[in-house]
Each structure stands twice: as C-alpha cells, then as structure tokens.
C-alpha cells in the first residue's frame, strides 16, 4: 500500500492528510490558538482531590482543569523530582499500545505499577501540591485534559520513560534475533541509568551509535525539563510537543509513509531542517507543492472530508449507513436503501452488510470516532453470513492504528466495539451544534409552532384593550399561516373579535414570535 502525507498550511490552520492508495485515510487539523496539548509537559498545582473517584483536578494553565487518576500518579515526593518511581515487572505485552507506538501524531506511554492500583489518591497527592505532569489526552468537549505523571519523551528510534526502569521493544519488530539485539544494546547503554526506554519500530536495524546518540539527546531534554521545573512558576508549560507538520514527519513519514508533499515554503524548509537532525536520507521524500490549484483540491481530498461530516453516507450499491453521535456512544445503522439485489433477500442483505463494513471502518478512522460504538447491521438469518460480516469487520480494522476491541454479533444483530479515543472526532472539530435545535437534531415543526401561536393569542386576547394585534414571526411560519393553515387566522379572529395581522420578519428564529397590541387607526 502506497502512503503519502499531504500538508496544507495557512497562518490560521494546518491540515495533514494521510493518503493511502489515493484515498484519504486520516485527517489531522491544528488551528491557531487551539494547538493540541497532547504530549506537553506542565508544572501544575493540585486543585482538588476526589477520594470517591480516586482522581484529582490539577491546574496546568489551560481553560479547564486537567484530571489525573490514581493509576497515573507516581509515588513520588515532588520536592525532590530526581527520585523516580521504578515500575517493576511490567508485562511486555502491555509495555506499549499499538496505536501509540504507531505514532498517532502524538505519543504517550501508560506505565502503571502493579501495586499502584491499591493506593488511595489522597495518600499520593494533596491539594495545593505542585506536580510534574504530561497530557495524555487533550480536552474533549466539556472534559478537561487527562494527565499522567508517568512522563514519556518520544524520539525517532526510542521513547524515554524517566519514571520507569523498564526496557521494551515494539511488538511490530517481529524478528526475535533483532529484538534481542536491540534489547541488549539499550540495556548496555542504560545500565548506569534509572530510566526506561522503548525501542520504536523505526529502530529496527539501527546501529548502536545512532541509538546512543538519541539516548543522549533525550536524556539532555529530560534534564532541561527538570531544571525548568525547579525554577518555573505554577502553573507553567515546561515542554511543548512539535507542531503538527513536524509531528507528521516524526510519526508518519519516518514510520510508514513513502512521501510528503507540503504547500508552504517556510514549513518545507522547517521539515528539511528537522530531517537534517533525525534522518537526512528522508529529505528526498519531501516535495514542495507549488501548483496554482489548492493542494487538497489537487489530490481530490475536499470531497471526502465533506462527506465525512454528513450523517448519512451512501454506498455504491445504493444502500447507506447512518452515523449518530450521542452523549454515551456512537450508533451506526446499515440500510439497503435503493439496493434491491439480483437473486434472493439473504444474498442482498449479506452484500449490503459486507459493503457497509468497509465504509464503516473507513468512516470511523477518518472521522476519528472513539469510545463505545454500536453497529446495527441488517438482520441475517444464516450464522455463516454473520461470521463473514464479523470477520470482514475485524479485517477492515487491521489498518487502524488506534486500538479497537470488537465483540461478535449479538442475538439482536448488533456489534459492540470500542476504539481508543485520544482527541476530538472530526465532526466536533469542524462543526458547531445547530443554533436552532442546539445539537438535538430536531426542531419544533412549523405546524406545532403555528398552533402554539394560536394558543398564545387566545391567552393574550383576554387582556387586550385594542381591536387589532400584530404577530411578528419567521417568514417560513408566516407563509405556512397564509398557505396550508390559512383558515386558522380567520377562525381565530372570529373567536377573539379582533383583527390579526401576520408580519414576516427575517430576524426571528423559526420558533420565536412576538404579539403586539395596537388600536385601529
């Protein structure tokens, strides 16, 4: 599969698209004033400890207080930051998440102690205490950032874990001989250090000298962060992750993509300078786009992005899927739509479901949908067909770097799955709630609004002195009252014995209206 990165840069916004075989697979957006905080390291102050939730709120200088769970707190006296908690006997399987190591334009390691889970949050930190933390998940909606005191600093080949002594190897490096060689190298180089390391996929085949150089670079970076912690005020930012363009280079170009195309000369030169330090051989893979047509248009990406914002997505066969976001989960419904098949109903249903599987996996990845996801496939009678759909869904998600867990089809024909959520989904990032329905997805019908006006006039007329009243409404409501409901007003005039004038006004919300009393001139 040929992969390339397309980067569109403006002063106010940077967009990075990961394109697989000419189709956009993932989209990352960073806007001026709202830069992703994942990976940033802060000196914060504990605001409130919540024993009942085994968590605490920490002020790190963002708009919302960040929160930290007990498992993410190191048993550490922060008055002496150089005393590090040692993670013992960490399971190799859990040493690194697949989606993190695969570099989702951010990187964080979950290094939990086996016995930390037995601690109480109030025994580890207290209100008013200063604490060194890293953002592991950016704020999403009304939730503040999730933070951890298990720091991780990613490089090209290694991830430094200052608060752990564990040494691990990416599971994507499968050759046992190479895994042992890398572990021996890192163990030897880190023998006089209390810090831990994980070798990333890009470390496969790398010589000892390069690993030693990067290890020294990361140790110096950590030393500078420690020095800043000792002198900085609270709260304050101690270390900021790379901007989106450079993160794309570090985590996508170096790891998996064959080519990077960027339309900003300034950022193009910045990328080349970055590669001079980390991997000069990749400079030939970077291209400056200078075409007159906008770069995303040139690569036919805008249409797929617009499609990813729609609730209904049509399938080539004529079927469609509907994606609904709720507070607790995302529901996806599969429908045959215009597709009627050629032979029998079961075959038609199976073909629609299998086509929907590919589109669902694609849309979930492109929209970056996370959390609980419920998929309602069209009911299939044959168990073998259900297994085909389940297998196809598992296969479709093998391309997804985010960790997923999929359960078999239930007796009700539903598939329940979870996908790791690290940032806002595309719809939350690019859309606002509807000002009419306030995000509910529904507004009161025009007929209901008209009948509500009817009842309000009846209430109002009893206290009226004048012989005429004017009702100011949205033009669509006015048109409905003069059209489909044209008998409503004459009948009401007879009831209240007063003249009623309907006045359309564009300034009025669909559901808003105003009744104004006036005397006859």
Coordinates of C-alpha atoms in Angstrom, one line a residue:
X1 CA 0.0 0.0 0.0
X2 CA 1.5 3.3 -1.1
X3 CA 1.1 6.0 1.6
X4 CA 1.9 9.7 1.4
X5 CA 1.3 12.7 3.6
X6 CA -0.3 15.9 2.2
X7 CA 0.1 19.0 4.3
X8 CA -1.8 22.2 3.7
X9 CA -0.5 25.2 5.7
X10 CA -2.1 28.6 6.3
X11 CA -1.3 31.1 9.0
X12 CA -4.5 30.2 10.8
X13 CA -4.7 26.5 10.2
X14 CA -2.6 23.5 9.3
X15 CA -4.2 20.3 7.8
X16 CA -2.4 17.0 7.5
X17 CA -3.9 14.2 5.4
X18 CA -2.6 10.6 5.4
X19 CA -3.4 9.3 2.0
X20 CA -3.4 5.5 1.3
X21 CA -3.6 4.5 -2.4
X22 CA -5.0 7.9 -3.4
X23 CA -7.7 7.8 -0.7
X24 CA -7.6 10.0 2.4
X25 CA -7.4 7.7 5.5
X26 CA -6.8 10.1 8.3
X27 CA -7.0 13.8 8.8
X28 CA -5.3 16.0 11.5
X29 CA -6.1 19.6 12.0
X30 CA -4.3 22.2 14.1
X31 CA -5.7 25.8 14.3
X32 CA -4.1 28.9 15.6
X33 CA -4.9 29.4 19.3
X34 CA -6.1 25.8 19.7
X35 CA -2.9 23.7 19.3
X36 CA -3.2 20.1 20.5
X37 CA -1.8 19.8 24.0
X38 CA -1.2 16.0 23.9
X39 CA 2.4 15.3 24.9
X40 CA 3.0 18.7 26.5
X41 CA 4.6 18.7 30.0
X42 CA 3.5 21.1 32.7
X43 CA 4.2 22.1 36.2
X44 CA 0.8 22.1 37.8
X45 CA -0.9 22.5 41.1
X46 CA -3.4 20.1 42.6
X47 CA -6.7 21.9 43.0
X48 CA -9.0 19.2 44.4
X49 CA -8.6 15.6 45.4
X50 CA -11.6 13.4 45.0
X51 CA -11.2 10.2 47.1
X52 CA -14.6 8.8 45.9
X53 CA -13.4 8.9 42.3
X54 CA -9.8 8.1 43.0
X55 CA -8.8 11.1 40.9
X56 CA -7.8 14.7 41.3
X57 CA -8.1 18.0 39.4
X58 CA -4.9 19.8 38.6
X59 CA -4.5 23.4 37.3
X60 CA -1.9 23.3 34.4
X61 CA -2.8 26.7 33.0
X62 CA -5.4 25.5 30.4
X63 CA -9.0 26.8 30.3
X64 CA -10.3 23.7 32.1
X65 CA -8.7 21.9 35.0
X66 CA -7.0 18.7 34.0
X67 CA -7.7 15.4 35.8
X68 CA -5.4 12.6 36.9
X69 CA -6.4 9.1 38.0
X70 CA -4.7 7.3 40.9
X71 CA -3.1 4.8 38.5
X72 CA -1.4 7.7 36.7
X73 CA 0.2 9.1 39.8
X74 CA 3.7 8.2 40.7
X75 CA 4.5 7.6 44.3
X76 CA 6.9 10.5 44.4
X77 CA 7.9 13.3 46.6
X78 CA 7.8 16.2 44.1
X79 CA 10.0 18.3 46.4
X80 CA 12.8 16.0 45.1
X81 CA 12.0 15.4 41.5
X82 CA 15.0 13.3 40.8
X83 CA 13.7 10.4 42.9
X84 CA 11.8 8.3 40.4
X85 CA 9.3 5.6 40.9
X86 CA 10.5 2.3 39.5
X87 CA 8.0 0.2 37.5
X88 CA 8.6 -3.4 38.4
X89 CA 7.8 -6.5 36.3
X90 CA 5.8 -4.6 33.6
X91 CA 4.3 -7.1 31.2
X92 CA 6.0 -6.9 27.8
X93 CA 2.6 -7.2 26.1
X94 CA 1.4 -4.0 27.9
X95 CA 4.6 -2.1 27.6
X96 CA 3.3 -0.1 24.6
X97 CA 0.0 0.4 23.0
X98 CA -0.1 -0.4 19.3
X99 CA -1.8 2.8 18.4
X100 CA 0.6 4.9 20.4
X101 CA 3.7 3.2 19.0
X102 CA 2.3 3.5 15.5
X103 CA 2.5 7.3 16.1
X104 CA -0.9 8.9 16.0
X105 CA 0.7 12.4 15.7
X106 CA 1.1 12.2 19.5
X107 CA 2.7 9.7 21.8
X108 CA 2.2 8.7 25.4
X109 CA 3.1 5.6 27.3
X110 CA 1.0 4.1 30.0
X111 CA 3.4 2.7 32.6
X112 CA 1.3 1.6 35.5
X113 CA 2.7 0.0 38.6
X114 CA 1.3 -3.4 39.6
X115 CA 0.7 -2.1 43.1
X116 CA -0.3 1.5 42.4
X117 CA -3.9 0.3 42.0
X118 CA -4.1 -0.5 45.7
X119 CA -3.1 3.1 46.7
X120 CA -5.6 5.8 47.6
X121 CA -5.3 9.1 45.7
X122 CA -5.2 11.1 48.9
X123 CA -2.1 9.2 50.1
X124 CA -0.2 10.1 47.0
X125 CA -1.0 13.8 46.4
X126 CA -2.6 16.6 48.4
X127 CA -4.4 19.8 47.5
X128 CA -2.1 22.7 46.8
X129 CA 0.8 20.4 45.9
X130 CA 3.0 21.1 42.9
X131 CA 3.2 18.2 40.4
X132 CA 5.0 17.5 37.1
X133 CA 2.6 16.0 34.6
X134 CA 2.2 15.3 30.9
X135 CA -1.0 15.5 28.9
X136 CA -2.0 12.0 27.7
X137 CA -5.4 13.0 26.2
X138 CA -6.4 16.5 25.1
X139 CA -9.6 18.2 26.3
X140 CA -12.7 16.8 24.5
X141 CA -15.9 18.7 24.8
X142 CA -16.6 19.6 28.4
X143 CA -13.9 17.2 29.7
X144 CA -10.6 18.7 30.7
X145 CA -7.3 17.1 29.6
X146 CA -6.3 13.8 31.1
X147 CA -2.8 13.9 32.5
X148 CA -0.2 11.5 33.9
X149 CA 2.9 11.8 36.0
X150 CA 4.4 8.9 34.0
X151 CA 6.4 11.0 31.6
X152 CA 7.4 9.8 28.1
X153 CA 9.6 11.6 25.6
X154 CA 9.5 10.2 22.0
X155 CA 12.4 10.3 19.7
X156 CA 12.8 8.7 16.3
X157 CA 14.1 5.4 17.5
X158 CA 13.4 5.5 21.2
X159 CA 10.9 6.6 23.8
X160 CA 12.4 7.7 27.0
X161 CA 10.5 7.0 30.2
X162 CA 12.2 8.9 33.0
X163 CA 9.8 7.5 35.7
X164 CA 10.3 3.8 34.8
X165 CA 13.3 1.5 34.5
X166 CA 11.6 -0.8 32.0
X167 CA 13.1 -1.6 28.7
X168 CA 10.8 -2.8 25.9
X169 CA 10.7 -3.4 22.2
X170 CA 7.9 -2.6 19.8
X171 CA 5.8 -5.6 19.1
X172 CA 5.9 -4.7 15.4
X173 CA 9.6 -5.8 15.3
X174 CA 8.9 -9.5 14.9
X175 CA 12.3 -11.0 14.3
X176 CA 13.4 -12.5 17.7
X177 CA 17.1 -12.1 16.9
X178 CA 16.6 -8.4 16.1
X179 CA 14.5 -7.9 19.2
X180 CA 17.3 -9.4 21.4
X181 CA 20.0 -7.3 19.7
X182 CA 18.1 -4.1 20.3
X183 CA 17.3 -5.0 23.9
X184 CA 21.0 -5.9 24.6
X185 CA 22.1 -2.5 23.1
X186 CA 19.6 -0.5 25.1
X187 CA 20.3 -2.4 28.3
X188 CA 24.0 -1.8 28.0
X189 CA 23.7 1.9 27.2
X190 CA 21.2 2.4 30.0
X191 CA 23.0 0.3 32.7
X192 CA 24.0 3.3 34.7
X193 CA 20.6 5.0 34.4
X194 CA 17.4 4.5 36.4
X195 CA 15.3 5.5 33.3
X196 CA 13.5 3.2 31.0
X197 CA 13.3 3.0 27.2
X198 CA 11.1 1.5 24.5
X199 CA 12.6 0.9 21.0
X200 CA 10.2 2.1 18.3
X201 CA 9.5 0.3 15.1
X202 CA 11.9 2.7 13.3
X203 CA 14.7 1.3 15.5
X204 CA 14.8 -2.0 13.6
X205 CA 18.2 -2.5 12.1
X206 CA 19.6 0.8 13.5
X207 CA 23.2 0.6 14.7
X208 CA 24.3 1.1 18.3
X209 CA 25.9 4.6 17.7
X210 CA 22.7 6.1 16.4
X211 CA 20.8 4.7 19.4
X212 CA 23.4 6.0 21.8
X213 CA 23.2 9.5 20.2
X214 CA 19.4 9.6 20.5
X215 CA 19.5 8.3 24.1
X216 CA 21.9 11.2 25.0
X217 CA 19.6 13.7 23.2
X218 CA 16.5 12.5 25.1
X219 CA 18.4 12.5 28.4
X220 CA 19.5 16.1 27.9
X221 CA 15.9 17.0 27.0
X222 CA 14.7 15.5 30.2
X223 CA 17.4 17.3 32.2
X224 CA 16.3 20.6 30.8
X225 CA 12.7 19.9 31.7
X226 CA 13.8 19.1 35.3
X227 CA 15.8 22.4 35.6
X228 CA 12.7 24.3 34.3
X229 CA 10.5 22.6 36.9
X230 CA 12.8 23.8 39.7
X231 CA 12.6 27.5 38.7
X232 CA 9.3 27.9 36.8
X233 CA 6.1 29.3 38.4
X234 CA 2.9 27.3 38.8
X235 CA 1.2 26.6 36.5
X236 CA 3.5 26.7 33.6
X237 CA 4.4 24.9 30.4
X238 CA 7.8 23.2 30.6
X239 CA 7.9 21.3 27.3
X240 CA 5.8 21.7 24.2
X241 CA 5.3 19.0 21.6
X242 CA 6.3 19.6 18.0
X243 CA 3.8 21.4 15.7
X244 CA 1.5 19.3 13.5
X245 CA 3.8 19.4 10.4
X246 CA 6.8 18.2 12.3
X247 CA 4.8 15.6 14.3
X248 CA 3.6 14.3 10.9
X249 CA 7.3 13.9 9.8
X250 CA 8.4 12.2 13.0
X251 CA 5.4 9.9 13.5
X252 CA 4.1 9.3 9.9
X253 CA 6.9 9.9 7.4
X254 CA 9.7 8.3 9.4
X255 CA 7.4 5.4 10.5
X256 CA 5.3 4.4 7.5
X257 CA 4.7 6.9 4.6
X258 CA 6.8 7.0 1.5
X259 CA 6.3 10.6 0.5
X260 CA 5.4 14.0 2.0
X261 CA 4.0 16.9 -0.1
X262 CA 3.7 20.4 1.6
X263 CA 2.5 23.7 0.1
X264 CA 4.3 26.1 2.4
X265 CA 7.9 27.0 1.6
X266 CA 8.6 28.1 5.2
X267 CA 7.3 24.8 6.6
X268 CA 9.0 22.9 3.8
X269 CA 12.4 24.3 4.9
X270 CA 11.5 23.6 8.6
X271 CA 10.8 20.0 7.7
X272 CA 14.1 19.7 5.9
X273 CA 16.0 21.2 8.9
X274 CA 14.2 18.7 11.2
X275 CA 15.2 15.8 9.0
X276 CA 18.8 17.0 9.0
X277 CA 18.9 16.1 12.6
X278 CA 16.8 13.0 12.7
X279 CA 17.0 11.3 9.2
X280 CA 18.8 13.2 6.4
X281 CA 18.1 10.3 4.0
X282 CA 14.4 11.1 4.0
X283 CA 14.9 14.6 2.7
X284 CA 14.4 13.2 -0.9
X285 CA 10.9 12.1 0.1
X286 CA 9.8 15.6 0.8
X287 CA 8.3 17.7 -2.0
X288 CA 7.3 21.4 -2.1
X289 CA 3.9 21.8 -3.9
X290 CA 3.8 25.0 -6.0
X291 CA 0.7 24.4 -8.1
X292 CA -1.9 27.0 -8.6
X293 CA -4.8 24.7 -7.5
X294 CA -5.1 24.3 -3.7
X295 CA -3.2 21.2 -2.7
X296 CA -6.2 19.4 -1.2
X297 CA -8.1 20.0 -4.4
X298 CA -5.2 18.8 -6.5
X299 CA -5.3 15.5 -4.6
X300 CA -9.1 15.3 -4.5
X301 CA -9.4 15.3 -0.7
X302 CA -12.0 18.0 0.0
X303 CA -14.9 15.9 -1.3
X304 CA -14.1 13.0 1.1
X305 CA -13.7 15.5 4.0
X306 CA -17.1 17.0 3.3
X307 CA -18.6 13.5 3.1
X308 CA -17.2 12.6 6.5
X309 CA -19.2 15.4 8.1
X310 CA -22.6 14.0 6.9
X311 CA -24.9 11.9 9.0
X312 CA -25.9 9.7 6.0
X313 CA -23.3 8.0 3.8
X314 CA -24.3 6.3 0.6
X315 CA -22.8 3.0 -0.5
X316 CA -22.0 2.3 -4.2
X317 CA -24.7 -0.4 -4.3
X318 CA -27.4 2.0 -3.3
X319 CA -27.5 1.1 0.4
X320 CA -26.4 3.6 3.0
X321 CA -25.2 3.9 6.6
X322 CA -26.4 6.4 9.2
X323 CA -23.9 7.6 11.9
X324 CA -25.4 9.1 15.0
X325 CA -23.4 10.7 17.8
X326 CA -24.9 10.5 21.3
X327 CA -23.6 11.5 24.7
X328 CA -22.7 7.9 25.7
X329 CA -21.9 6.2 22.4
X330 CA -22.0 6.3 18.6
X331 CA -24.7 4.3 16.8
X332 CA -24.2 3.2 13.2
X333 CA -27.2 1.8 11.3
X334 CA -27.0 -0.1 8.0
X335 CA -29.8 0.0 5.4
X336 CA -30.4 -1.5 2.0
X337 CA -31.7 1.8 0.6
X338 CA -32.2 1.7 -3.1
X339 CA -30.4 -1.7 -3.5
X340 CA -32.8 -4.5 -4.3
X341 CA -30.3 -7.3 -5.2
X342 CA -30.5 -9.8 -8.0
X343 CA -31.3 -13.2 -6.5
X344 CA -32.6 -13.6 -3.0
X345 CA -33.1 -11.4 0.1
X346 CA -30.4 -13.1 2.2
X347 CA -27.8 -12.5 -0.5
X348 CA -28.9 -8.9 -0.9
X349 CA -28.6 -8.3 2.9
X350 CA -25.1 -10.0 3.0
X351 CA -23.8 -8.0 0.1
X352 CA -25.0 -4.7 1.7
X353 CA -23.6 -5.6 5.1
X354 CA -20.2 -6.5 3.6
X355 CA -20.1 -3.3 1.6
X356 CA -21.1 -1.4 4.7
X357 CA -18.2 -3.0 6.7
X358 CA -15.6 -1.3 4.5
X359 CA -17.3 2.0 4.6
X360 CA -17.9 1.9 8.4
X361 CA -14.2 1.1 9.1
X362 CA -13.2 3.9 6.7
X363 CA -15.5 6.5 8.2
X364 CA -14.6 5.6 11.8
X365 CA -10.9 6.0 11.1
X366 CA -11.3 9.2 9.0
X367 CA -13.8 10.8 11.5
X368 CA -11.6 9.6 14.4
X369 CA -14.6 8.2 16.2
X370 CA -13.8 6.8 19.6
X371 CA -15.4 5.3 22.7
X372 CA -18.3 2.9 22.5
X373 CA -19.6 2.2 19.0
X374 CA -22.8 0.1 18.3
X375 CA -23.3 -1.1 14.7
X376 CA -26.7 -2.3 13.7
X377 CA -26.3 -4.5 10.6
X378 CA -29.3 -5.7 8.6
X379 CA -30.5 -8.9 10.2
X380 CA -29.0 -12.1 8.7
X381 CA -30.6 -15.5 9.2
X382 CA -27.6 -17.6 8.4
X383 CA -24.9 -17.9 11.1
X384 CA -22.3 -18.4 8.4
X385 CA -23.2 -14.9 7.0
X386 CA -23.0 -13.3 10.4
X387 CA -19.5 -14.8 10.8
X388 CA -18.5 -13.5 7.4
X389 CA -19.5 -9.9 8.4
X390 CA -17.8 -10.2 11.7
X391 CA -14.5 -11.4 10.1
X392 CA -14.7 -8.7 7.5
X393 CA -15.1 -6.1 10.1
X394 CA -12.0 -7.3 12.1
X395 CA -10.0 -7.4 8.9
X396 CA -11.1 -3.9 7.9
X397 CA -9.8 -2.5 11.2
X398 CA -6.3 -4.0 10.8
X399 CA -5.3 -0.8 9.0
X400 CA -6.4 1.3 12.0
X401 CA -3.5 2.3 14.4
X402 CA -6.0 3.1 17.2
X403 CA -6.7 0.2 19.5
X404 CA -10.0 -1.4 18.9
X405 CA -12.0 -4.3 20.6
X406 CA -14.8 -5.9 18.6
X407 CA -17.4 -8.3 20.0
X408 CA -19.2 -10.9 17.9
X409 CA -22.7 -10.2 16.5
X410 CA -25.2 -10.5 19.3
X411 CA -28.6 -12.3 19.1
X412 CA -30.1 -8.9 18.3
X413 CA -27.9 -8.5 15.2
X414 CA -25.7 -5.8 16.9
X415 CA -21.9 -5.5 17.0
X416 CA -20.5 -3.7 20.0
X417 CA -17.0 -2.3 19.8
X418 CA -14.7 0.2 21.4
X419 CA -12.0 2.3 19.8
X420 CA -9.4 4.3 21.7
X421 CA -10.3 8.0 21.9
X422 CA -7.4 10.4 22.0
X423 CA -8.8 13.6 20.5
X424 CA -11.9 15.3 19.3
X425 CA -13.7 13.5 16.4
X426 CA -13.7 15.3 13.1
X427 CA -17.4 16.4 13.5
X428 CA -16.7 18.1 16.8
X429 CA -13.6 19.7 15.4
X430 CA -15.1 21.2 12.3
X431 CA -18.8 21.6 13.3
X432 CA -20.8 23.5 15.9
X433 CA -24.2 22.5 17.3
X434 CA -27.2 23.7 15.3
X435 CA -28.3 27.1 16.6
X436 CA -31.9 26.1 16.0
X437 CA -32.0 22.6 17.7
X438 CA -29.0 23.2 20.0
X439 CA -27.5 19.9 18.8
X440 CA -30.6 17.8 19.4
X441 CA -31.1 17.0 15.7
X442 CA -34.7 18.2 15.8
X443 CA -36.6 21.5 15.8
X444 CA -40.3 22.0 16.5
X445 CA -42.3 21.6 13.3
X446 CA -43.9 24.7 11.7
X447 CA -47.4 23.3 12.3
X448 CA -46.6 22.9 16.0
X449 CA -45.3 26.5 16.1
X450 CA -48.4 27.8 14.4
X451 CA -50.7 26.0 16.9
X452 CA -48.6 27.4 19.8
X453 CA -49.1 30.9 18.4
X454 CA -52.8 30.2 18.2
X455 CA -53.0 29.3 21.9
X456 CA -50.8 32.2 22.9
X457 CA -53.1 34.7 21.1
X458 CA -56.1 33.2 22.9
X459 CA -54.3 33.8 26.3
X460 CA -53.2 37.3 25.3
X461 CA -56.5 38.5 23.8
X462 CA -58.4 38.2 27.1
X463 CA -56.4 41.2 28.5
X464 CA -56.3 43.2 25.2
X465 CA -57.9 46.7 25.0
X466 CA -57.2 47.4 21.3
X467 CA -59.1 46.0 18.4
X468 CA -56.1 44.8 16.4
X469 CA -52.9 42.8 17.1
X470 CA -49.8 42.1 15.0
X471 CA -47.9 38.8 15.2
X472 CA -44.2 39.0 14.1
X473 CA -42.9 35.6 13.0
X474 CA -40.2 34.0 10.9
X475 CA -41.1 34.3 7.1
X476 CA -41.5 30.5 6.8
X477 CA -44.1 30.5 9.6
X478 CA -45.9 33.4 8.0
X479 CA -46.0 31.6 4.7
X480 CA -47.4 28.5 6.4
X481 CA -50.1 30.5 8.2
X482 CA -51.2 32.2 4.9
X483 CA -51.0 28.9 3.0
X484 CA -51.6 25.5 4.5
X485 CA -53.2 26.9 7.7
X486 CA -55.0 29.8 6.0
X487 CA -58.2 29.0 7.9
X488 CA -56.6 29.3 11.3
X489 CA -56.3 33.1 11.5
X490 CA -59.9 33.9 10.2
X491 CA -61.4 31.4 12.7
X492 CA -59.3 32.9 15.5
X493 CA -60.4 36.5 14.6
X494 CA -64.0 35.4 15.0
X495 CA -63.3 33.9 18.3
X496 CA -61.5 36.9 19.8
X497 CA -63.3 39.5 17.7
X498 CA -60.1 41.3 16.8
X499 CA -58.1 41.7 13.6
X500 CA -54.9 39.7 13.4
X501 CA -52.0 40.8 11.1
X502 CA -49.2 38.3 10.4
X503 CA -45.9 40.2 9.8
X504 CA -42.9 38.2 8.5
X505 CA -39.5 39.2 9.9
X506 CA -36.2 37.6 9.0
X507 CA -34.7 38.5 12.4
X508 CA -36.9 36.0 14.2
X509 CA -35.8 32.4 14.9
X510 CA -38.1 29.8 13.5
X511 CA -39.6 29.1 16.9
X512 CA -39.8 32.8 18.1
X513 CA -42.7 35.1 17.7
X514 CA -44.0 38.4 19.2
X515 CA -47.6 39.5 19.7
X516 CA -48.0 43.3 19.6
X517 CA -51.3 45.0 20.6
X518 CA -52.4 48.1 18.6
X519 CA -55.6 50.1 18.2
X520 CA -57.4 50.7 14.8
X521 CA -56.4 53.9 13.1

